[in-house]
Amino acid sequence: MDELLDEERKASLKQTGRHPPHGETRAGMHRHTEHETAEQRHRSGKHAAAKNGQKANKKRISPLLRFLIKLAAVAAILIAVFTFVLGVHIHHGNRMYPFIMDGDLLITYKLDPYRVGDAVAYRNPKTGETGISRIVAIGENEIEITEIGEMLINGYVPSESVFYPTRELEGSEVSFPYKMGANGYFLLDDQRENGSDSRAFGELTEDNLLGKVVYVFRRRGI
């Protein structure tokens, strides 16, 4: 056994260019080899502990990073949905009474085609404000308002659930009979004695429409 350790010690010294001290005994070389082995084990233990510490730090950071990534993904989805698919609006006033009341929270949907009778959110082309009105005519039609408060479309009274009379707005630049263009949308409030709708600013194009009302929250009077 001593001879084997002696040979290993000599080989190690030869590789490093060192020579055994003069007069060193096999027992001394054996003790020296054991010392070097202990140092190597100590260094290996320190290296393993450092690696374990790094792994522990990664484990502490990873859940936070995963949460932030998920949060960013959810935020991006919500932004896309409420930009291109849905809209949220709060209605002020009673111009759409009784279907929509003052303070109601409205959800609008932007992907369905618009039809006559839809209550829609729109951007007022004159003021830039958002309003809620109902589509009463689409495309090339002639709108007329009679002295007794009737609205006529191409000479006929349309079938509507609105029971308020329709009046012209005083001081408006829109005159009747009103001839619509091929891509026009004519909007009226449900409460038509007063209001701010196509009687005030004329027909709108689809670019001015912000979605049709699909759900109403916080309806008062229920």
CSV table of N, CA and C in Angstrom, one decimal, residues 46-171:
chain,number,residue,atom,x,y,z
A,46,LYS,N,-17.2,23.3,-1.1
A,46,LYS,CA,-17.5,24.7,-1.2
A,46,LYS,C,-18.1,25.0,-2.6
A,47,HIS,N,-17.6,24.3,-3.6
A,47,HIS,CA,-18.2,24.6,-5.0
A,47,HIS,C,-19.6,24.0,-5.0
A,48,ALA,N,-19.9,22.9,-4.4
A,48,ALA,CA,-21.2,22.3,-4.4
A,48,ALA,C,-22.2,23.2,-3.6
A,49,ALA,N,-21.7,23.8,-2.5
A,49,ALA,CA,-22.5,24.7,-1.7
A,49,ALA,C,-22.9,25.9,-2.5
A,50,ALA,N,-21.9,26.5,-3.3
A,50,ALA,CA,-22.2,27.7,-4.1
A,50,ALA,C,-23.2,27.4,-5.1
A,51,LYS,N,-23.1,26.2,-5.8
A,51,LYS,CA,-24.1,25.9,-6.8
A,51,LYS,C,-25.5,25.7,-6.2
A,52,ASN,N,-25.5,25.1,-5.1
A,52,ASN,CA,-26.8,24.9,-4.4
A,52,ASN,C,-27.4,26.3,-4.0
A,53,GLY,N,-26.6,27.2,-3.6
A,53,GLY,CA,-27.1,28.6,-3.3
A,53,GLY,C,-27.6,29.3,-4.5
A,54,GLN,N,-26.9,29.1,-5.7
A,54,GLN,CA,-27.4,29.7,-6.9
A,54,GLN,C,-28.8,29.1,-7.3
A,55,LYS,N,-28.9,27.8,-7.2
A,55,LYS,CA,-30.2,27.1,-7.5
A,55,LYS,C,-31.3,27.6,-6.6
A,56,ALA,N,-31.0,27.8,-5.3
A,56,ALA,CA,-32.0,28.3,-4.4
A,56,ALA,C,-32.4,29.7,-4.8
A,57,ASN,N,-31.5,30.6,-5.2
A,57,ASN,CA,-31.8,31.9,-5.7
A,57,ASN,C,-32.7,31.9,-6.9
A,58,LYS,N,-32.4,31.0,-7.8
A,58,LYS,CA,-33.2,30.9,-9.0
A,58,LYS,C,-34.6,30.4,-8.7
A,59,LYS,N,-34.7,29.5,-7.7
A,59,LYS,CA,-36.1,29.1,-7.3
A,59,LYS,C,-36.9,30.2,-6.7
A,60,ARG,N,-36.2,31.1,-5.9
A,60,ARG,CA,-36.9,32.2,-5.3
A,60,ARG,C,-37.3,33.2,-6.4
A,61,ILE,N,-36.6,33.4,-7.4
A,61,ILE,CA,-36.9,34.4,-8.4
A,61,ILE,C,-37.9,33.9,-9.5
A,62,SER,N,-37.8,32.7,-9.8
A,62,SER,CA,-38.6,32.1,-10.9
A,62,SER,C,-40.1,32.3,-10.7
A,63,PRO,N,-40.7,32.1,-9.5
A,63,PRO,CA,-42.2,32.3,-9.4
A,63,PRO,C,-42.6,33.7,-9.6
A,64,LEU,N,-41.7,34.7,-9.2
A,64,LEU,CA,-42.0,36.1,-9.4
A,64,LEU,C,-42.0,36.4,-10.9
A,65,LEU,N,-41.0,35.9,-11.6
A,65,LEU,CA,-40.9,36.1,-13.1
A,65,LEU,C,-42.1,35.5,-13.8
A,66,ARG,N,-42.5,34.3,-13.4
A,66,ARG,CA,-43.6,33.6,-14.0
A,66,ARG,C,-44.9,34.4,-13.8
A,67,PHE,N,-45.1,35.0,-12.6
A,67,PHE,CA,-46.2,35.8,-12.3
A,67,PHE,C,-46.3,37.0,-13.1
A,68,LEU,N,-45.1,37.7,-13.3
A,68,LEU,CA,-45.1,38.9,-14.1
A,68,LEU,C,-45.3,38.6,-15.6
A,69,ILE,N,-44.8,37.5,-16.0
A,69,ILE,CA,-45.1,37.1,-17.4
A,69,ILE,C,-46.6,36.9,-17.7
A,70,LYS,N,-47.2,36.2,-16.7
A,70,LYS,CA,-48.6,35.9,-16.8
A,70,LYS,C,-49.4,37.2,-16.7
A,71,LEU,N,-49.0,38.1,-15.8
A,71,LEU,CA,-49.7,39.3,-15.7
A,71,LEU,C,-49.7,40.2,-17.0
A,72,ALA,N,-48.5,40.2,-17.6
A,72,ALA,CA,-48.3,40.9,-18.8
A,72,ALA,C,-49.1,40.3,-19.9
A,73,ALA,N,-49.2,39.0,-20.0
A,73,ALA,CA,-50.0,38.4,-21.0
A,73,ALA,C,-51.5,38.7,-20.9
A,74,VAL,N,-52.0,38.6,-19.6
A,74,VAL,CA,-53.4,38.9,-19.4
A,74,VAL,C,-53.7,40.4,-19.7
A,75,ALA,N,-52.8,41.3,-19.3
A,75,ALA,CA,-53.0,42.7,-19.7
A,75,ALA,C,-53.0,42.9,-21.2
A,76,ALA,N,-52.2,42.2,-21.9
A,76,ALA,CA,-52.2,42.4,-23.4
A,76,ALA,C,-53.5,41.9,-24.0
A,77,ILE,N,-54.0,40.8,-23.5
A,77,ILE,CA,-55.2,40.2,-24.0
A,77,ILE,C,-56.4,41.1,-23.7
A,78,LEU,N,-56.4,41.7,-22.5
A,78,LEU,CA,-57.5,42.6,-22.1
A,78,LEU,C,-57.5,43.9,-23.0
A,79,ILE,N,-56.3,44.4,-23.2
A,79,ILE,CA,-56.1,45.6,-24.1
A,79,ILE,C,-56.7,45.3,-25.5
A,80,ALA,N,-56.3,44.1,-26.0
A,80,ALA,CA,-56.7,43.8,-27.4
A,80,ALA,C,-58.2,43.6,-27.4
A,81,VAL,N,-58.8,43.0,-26.4
A,81,VAL,CA,-60.3,42.7,-26.4
A,81,VAL,C,-61.0,44.0,-26.3
A,82,PHE,N,-60.6,44.9,-25.4
A,82,PHE,CA,-61.4,46.2,-25.2
A,82,PHE,C,-61.0,47.2,-26.3
A,83,THR,N,-60.0,46.9,-27.1
A,83,THR,CA,-59.7,47.8,-28.2
A,83,THR,C,-60.5,47.4,-29.5
A,84,PHE,N,-60.5,46.1,-29.8
A,84,PHE,CA,-61.1,45.6,-31.0
A,84,PHE,C,-62.4,44.9,-30.9
A,85,VAL,N,-62.8,44.4,-29.7
A,85,VAL,CA,-64.0,43.6,-29.6
A,85,VAL,C,-65.1,44.2,-28.8
A,86,LEU,N,-64.7,44.6,-27.6
A,86,LEU,CA,-65.7,45.2,-26.7
A,86,LEU,C,-65.5,46.6,-26.3
A,87,GLY,N,-66.5,47.3,-25.8
A,87,GLY,CA,-66.4,48.6,-25.3
A,87,GLY,C,-67.2,48.8,-24.1
A,88,VAL,N,-66.8,49.7,-23.2
A,88,VAL,CA,-67.5,50.0,-21.9
A,88,VAL,C,-67.8,51.5,-21.9
A,89,HIS,N,-69.1,51.8,-21.7
A,89,HIS,CA,-69.5,53.2,-21.6
A,89,HIS,C,-70.5,53.4,-20.5
A,90,ILE,N,-70.4,54.6,-19.9
A,90,ILE,CA,-71.4,55.0,-18.9
A,90,ILE,C,-72.3,56.0,-19.6
A,91,HIS,N,-73.6,55.8,-19.5
A,91,HIS,CA,-74.6,56.7,-20.2
A,91,HIS,C,-75.0,57.7,-19.2
A,92,HIS,N,-75.1,59.0,-19.7
A,92,HIS,CA,-75.5,60.1,-18.9
A,92,HIS,C,-76.8,60.7,-19.5
A,93,GLY,N,-77.8,61.0,-18.7
A,93,GLY,CA,-79.0,61.5,-19.2
A,93,GLY,C,-80.0,60.5,-19.5
A,94,ASN,N,-81.2,60.9,-19.9
A,94,ASN,CA,-82.3,60.0,-20.2
A,94,ASN,C,-82.8,60.1,-21.6
A,95,ARG,N,-81.9,60.4,-22.5
A,95,ARG,CA,-82.3,60.5,-23.9
A,95,ARG,C,-82.6,59.1,-24.5
A,96,MET,N,-82.2,58.0,-23.9
A,96,MET,CA,-82.6,56.7,-24.4
A,96,MET,C,-83.6,56.0,-23.4
A,97,TYR,N,-84.2,56.8,-22.6
A,97,TYR,CA,-85.2,56.2,-21.6
A,97,TYR,C,-86.4,55.6,-22.4
A,98,PRO,N,-86.9,54.5,-22.1
A,98,PRO,CA,-86.7,53.7,-20.8
A,98,PRO,C,-85.6,52.6,-21.0
A,99,PHE,N,-85.2,52.4,-22.3
A,99,PHE,CA,-84.2,51.2,-22.5
A,99,PHE,C,-82.9,51.4,-21.8
A,100,ILE,N,-82.4,52.6,-21.8
A,100,ILE,CA,-81.2,52.9,-21.1
A,100,ILE,C,-81.4,54.2,-20.2
A,101,MET,N,-81.0,54.1,-18.9
A,101,MET,CA,-81.3,55.2,-18.0
A,101,MET,C,-80.0,55.9,-17.6
A,102,ASP,N,-80.1,57.0,-16.9
A,102,ASP,CA,-79.0,57.8,-16.5
A,102,ASP,C,-78.1,57.0,-15.5
A,103,GLY,N,-76.8,56.9,-15.8
A,103,GLY,CA,-75.9,56.2,-14.9
A,103,GLY,C,-75.7,54.7,-15.3
A,104,ASP,N,-76.4,54.2,-16.3
A,104,ASP,CA,-76.2,52.8,-16.7
A,104,ASP,C,-74.9,52.5,-17.3
A,105,LEU,N,-74.3,51.4,-17.0
A,105,LEU,CA,-73.0,50.9,-17.5
A,105,LEU,C,-73.3,50.0,-18.7
A,106,LEU,N,-72.8,50.3,-19.9
A,106,LEU,CA,-73.1,49.6,-21.1
A,106,LEU,C,-71.9,48.9,-21.6
A,107,ILE,N,-72.1,47.6,-22.1
A,107,ILE,CA,-71.1,46.9,-22.8
A,107,ILE,C,-71.5,46.9,-24.3
A,108,THR,N,-70.6,47.2,-25.2
A,108,THR,CA,-70.8,47.2,-26.6
A,108,THR,C,-70.0,46.2,-27.3
A,109,TYR,N,-70.5,45.7,-28.4
A,109,TYR,CA,-69.8,44.6,-29.2
A,109,TYR,C,-69.5,45.2,-30.6
A,110,LYS,N,-68.2,45.1,-31.0
A,110,LYS,CA,-67.8,45.8,-32.2
A,110,LYS,C,-67.8,44.9,-33.5
A,111,LEU,N,-67.9,43.6,-33.4
A,111,LEU,CA,-67.7,42.8,-34.5
A,111,LEU,C,-68.9,42.4,-35.3
A,112,ASP,N,-70.1,42.5,-34.7
A,112,ASP,CA,-71.3,42.2,-35.5
A,112,ASP,C,-71.7,43.3,-36.4
A,113,PRO,N,-72.3,43.0,-37.6
A,113,PRO,CA,-72.8,44.0,-38.5
A,113,PRO,C,-73.9,44.8,-37.9
A,114,TYR,N,-74.0,46.1,-38.2
A,114,TYR,CA,-75.1,47.0,-37.6
A,114,TYR,C,-76.4,46.8,-38.4
A,115,ARG,N,-77.5,46.8,-37.7
A,115,ARG,CA,-78.8,46.7,-38.3
A,115,ARG,C,-79.7,47.8,-37.7
A,116,VAL,N,-80.8,48.0,-38.5
A,116,VAL,CA,-81.8,49.0,-38.1
A,116,VAL,C,-82.4,48.5,-36.8
A,117,GLY,N,-82.5,49.4,-35.8
A,117,GLY,CA,-83.0,49.0,-34.5
A,117,GLY,C,-82.0,48.8,-33.4
A,118,ASP,N,-80.7,48.7,-33.8
A,118,ASP,CA,-79.6,48.5,-32.8
A,118,ASP,C,-79.4,49.9,-32.1
A,119,ALA,N,-79.2,49.7,-30.8
A,119,ALA,CA,-78.7,50.9,-30.0
A,119,ALA,C,-77.2,50.8,-30.0
A,120,VAL,N,-76.6,51.9,-30.4
A,120,VAL,CA,-75.1,51.9,-30.6
A,120,VAL,C,-74.5,53.0,-29.9
A,121,ALA,N,-73.2,52.8,-29.6
A,121,ALA,CA,-72.3,53.9,-29.2
A,121,ALA,C,-71.7,54.5,-30.4
A,122,TYR,N,-71.5,55.8,-30.3
A,122,TYR,CA,-70.9,56.5,-31.5
A,122,TYR,C,-70.1,57.7,-31.0
A,123,ARG,N,-69.3,58.2,-31.9
A,123,ARG,CA,-68.5,59.4,-31.7
A,123,ARG,C,-69.1,60.6,-32.4
A,124,ASN,N,-69.5,61.6,-31.7
A,124,ASN,CA,-70.1,62.8,-32.3
A,124,ASN,C,-69.1,63.5,-33.2
A,125,PRO,N,-69.3,63.6,-34.5
A,125,PRO,CA,-68.3,64.1,-35.4
A,125,PRO,C,-68.0,65.6,-35.2
A,126,LYS,N,-68.9,66.3,-34.5
A,126,LYS,CA,-68.7,67.7,-34.3
A,126,LYS,C,-68.0,68.0,-33.0
A,127,THR,N,-68.3,67.3,-31.9
A,127,THR,CA,-67.8,67.5,-30.6
A,127,THR,C,-66.7,66.5,-30.2
A,128,GLY,N,-66.7,65.3,-30.8
A,128,GLY,CA,-65.8,64.2,-30.4
A,128,GLY,C,-66.3,63.5,-29.2
A,129,GLU,N,-67.4,63.8,-28.6
A,129,GLU,CA,-68.0,63.1,-27.5
A,129,GLU,C,-68.6,61.8,-27.9
A,130,THR,N,-68.7,60.9,-26.9
A,130,THR,CA,-69.4,59.6,-27.1
A,130,THR,C,-70.8,59.7,-26.7
A,131,GLY,N,-71.7,59.2,-27.6
A,131,GLY,CA,-73.1,59.2,-27.3
A,131,GLY,C,-73.7,57.8,-27.5
A,132,ILE,N,-75.0,57.6,-27.1
A,132,ILE,CA,-75.7,56.4,-27.4
A,132,ILE,C,-77.0,56.8,-28.1
A,133,SER,N,-77.3,56.2,-29.2
A,133,SER,CA,-78.5,56.4,-29.9
A,133,SER,C,-78.9,55.1,-30.6
A,134,ARG,N,-80.0,55.2,-31.4
A,134,ARG,CA,-80.5,54.0,-32.1
A,134,ARG,C,-80.5,54.2,-33.6
A,135,ILE,N,-80.1,53.2,-34.3
A,135,ILE,CA,-80.1,53.3,-35.8
A,135,ILE,C,-81.5,53.1,-36.3
A,136,VAL,N,-82.0,54.1,-37.1
A,136,VAL,CA,-83.3,54.1,-37.6
A,136,VAL,C,-83.3,53.9,-39.1
A,137,ALA,N,-82.2,54.1,-39.8
A,137,ALA,CA,-82.1,53.9,-41.2
A,137,ALA,C,-80.6,53.7,-41.6
A,138,ILE,N,-80.4,52.9,-42.7
A,138,ILE,CA,-79.1,52.6,-43.2
A,138,ILE,C,-79.2,52.7,-44.7
A,139,GLY,N,-78.2,53.4,-45.3
A,139,GLY,CA,-78.1,53.5,-46.7
A,139,GLY,C,-79.0,54.6,-47.3
A,140,GLU,N,-79.2,54.4,-48.6
A,140,GLU,CA,-79.9,55.5,-49.4
A,140,GLU,C,-81.4,55.5,-49.0
A,141,ASN,N,-81.8,56.4,-48.1
A,141,ASN,CA,-83.1,56.6,-47.7
A,141,ASN,C,-83.4,58.1,-47.6
A,142,GLU,N,-84.7,58.4,-47.5
A,142,GLU,CA,-85.1,59.8,-47.3
A,142,GLU,C,-85.9,59.8,-46.0
A,143,ILE,N,-85.4,60.7,-45.1
A,143,ILE,CA,-86.0,60.8,-43.8
A,143,ILE,C,-86.8,62.1,-43.8
A,144,GLU,N,-88.0,62.0,-43.3
A,144,GLU,CA,-88.9,63.1,-43.2
A,144,GLU,C,-89.6,63.1,-41.8
A,145,ILE,N,-89.7,64.3,-41.2
A,145,ILE,CA,-90.4,64.5,-39.9
A,145,ILE,C,-91.6,65.4,-40.2
A,146,THR,N,-92.8,64.9,-39.8
A,146,THR,CA,-94.0,65.6,-40.0
A,146,THR,C,-94.3,66.6,-38.9
A,147,GLU,N,-95.3,67.4,-39.1
A,147,GLU,CA,-95.7,68.4,-38.1
A,147,GLU,C,-96.3,67.8,-36.9
A,148,ILE,N,-96.9,66.6,-37.1
A,148,ILE,CA,-97.6,65.9,-35.9
A,148,ILE,C,-96.6,65.0,-35.2
A,149,GLY,N,-95.3,65.1,-35.5
A,149,GLY,CA,-94.3,64.3,-34.7
A,149,GLY,C,-94.1,62.9,-35.2
A,150,GLU,N,-94.4,62.6,-36.5
A,150,GLU,CA,-94.1,61.3,-37.0
A,150,GLU,C,-92.8,61.4,-37.9
A,151,MET,N,-92.1,60.3,-37.8
A,151,MET,CA,-90.9,60.1,-38.7
A,151,MET,C,-91.3,59.2,-39.8
A,152,LEU,N,-91.0,59.6,-41.0
A,152,LEU,CA,-91.3,58.8,-42.2
A,152,LEU,C,-90.0,58.5,-42.9
A,153,ILE,N,-89.9,57.2,-43.3
A,153,ILE,CA,-88.7,56.8,-44.1
A,153,ILE,C,-89.2,56.3,-45.5
A,154,ASN,N,-88.8,57.1,-46.5
A,154,ASN,CA,-89.3,56.8,-47.9
A,154,ASN,C,-90.8,56.9,-47.9
A,155,GLY,N,-91.4,57.8,-47.1
A,155,GLY,CA,-92.8,58.0,-47.2
A,155,GLY,C,-93.6,57.1,-46.2
A,156,TYR,N,-93.0,56.2,-45.5
A,156,TYR,CA,-93.7,55.3,-44.7
A,156,TYR,C,-93.3,55.4,-43.2
A,157,VAL,N,-94.2,55.2,-42.3
A,157,VAL,CA,-93.9,55.2,-40.9
A,157,VAL,C,-93.3,53.8,-40.5
A,158,PRO,N,-92.1,53.8,-40.0
A,158,PRO,CA,-91.4,52.5,-39.7
A,158,PRO,C,-92.0,51.9,-38.5
A,159,SER,N,-91.9,50.6,-38.4
A,159,SER,CA,-92.4,49.9,-37.2
A,159,SER,C,-91.3,50.0,-36.1
A,160,GLU,N,-91.7,50.7,-35.0
A,160,GLU,CA,-90.8,51.0,-33.9
A,160,GLU,C,-91.5,50.7,-32.6
A,161,SER,N,-90.7,50.5,-31.6
A,161,SER,CA,-91.2,50.4,-30.2
A,161,SER,C,-91.1,51.7,-29.5
A,162,VAL,N,-90.6,52.8,-30.1
A,162,VAL,CA,-90.5,54.1,-29.5
A,162,VAL,C,-91.8,54.8,-29.6
A,163,PHE,N,-92.3,55.3,-28.4
A,163,PHE,CA,-93.6,55.9,-28.4
A,163,PHE,C,-93.5,57.4,-28.3
A,164,TYR,N,-92.3,58.0,-28.2
A,164,TYR,CA,-92.2,59.5,-28.1
A,164,TYR,C,-92.3,60.1,-29.5
A,165,PRO,N,-93.0,61.2,-29.6
A,165,PRO,CA,-93.0,61.9,-30.9
A,165,PRO,C,-91.7,62.4,-31.4
A,166,THR,N,-91.5,62.4,-32.7
A,166,THR,CA,-90.2,62.9,-33.3
A,166,THR,C,-90.3,64.3,-33.7
A,167,ARG,N,-89.4,65.2,-33.2
A,167,ARG,CA,-89.5,66.6,-33.6
A,167,ARG,C,-88.1,67.0,-34.2
A,168,GLU,N,-88.2,68.0,-35.1
A,168,GLU,CA,-87.0,68.6,-35.5
A,168,GLU,C,-86.3,69.4,-34.4
A,169,LEU,N,-85.0,69.5,-34.5
A,169,LEU,CA,-84.3,70.3,-33.4
A,169,LEU,C,-84.1,71.7,-33.9
A,170,GLU,N,-84.5,72.6,-33.0
A,170,GLU,CA,-84.4,74.0,-33.3
A,170,GLU,C,-82.9,74.5,-33.4
A,171,GLY,N,-82.6,75.3,-34.4
A,171,GLY,CA,-81.3,75.8,-34.6
A,171,GLY,C,-80.3,74.8,-35.2
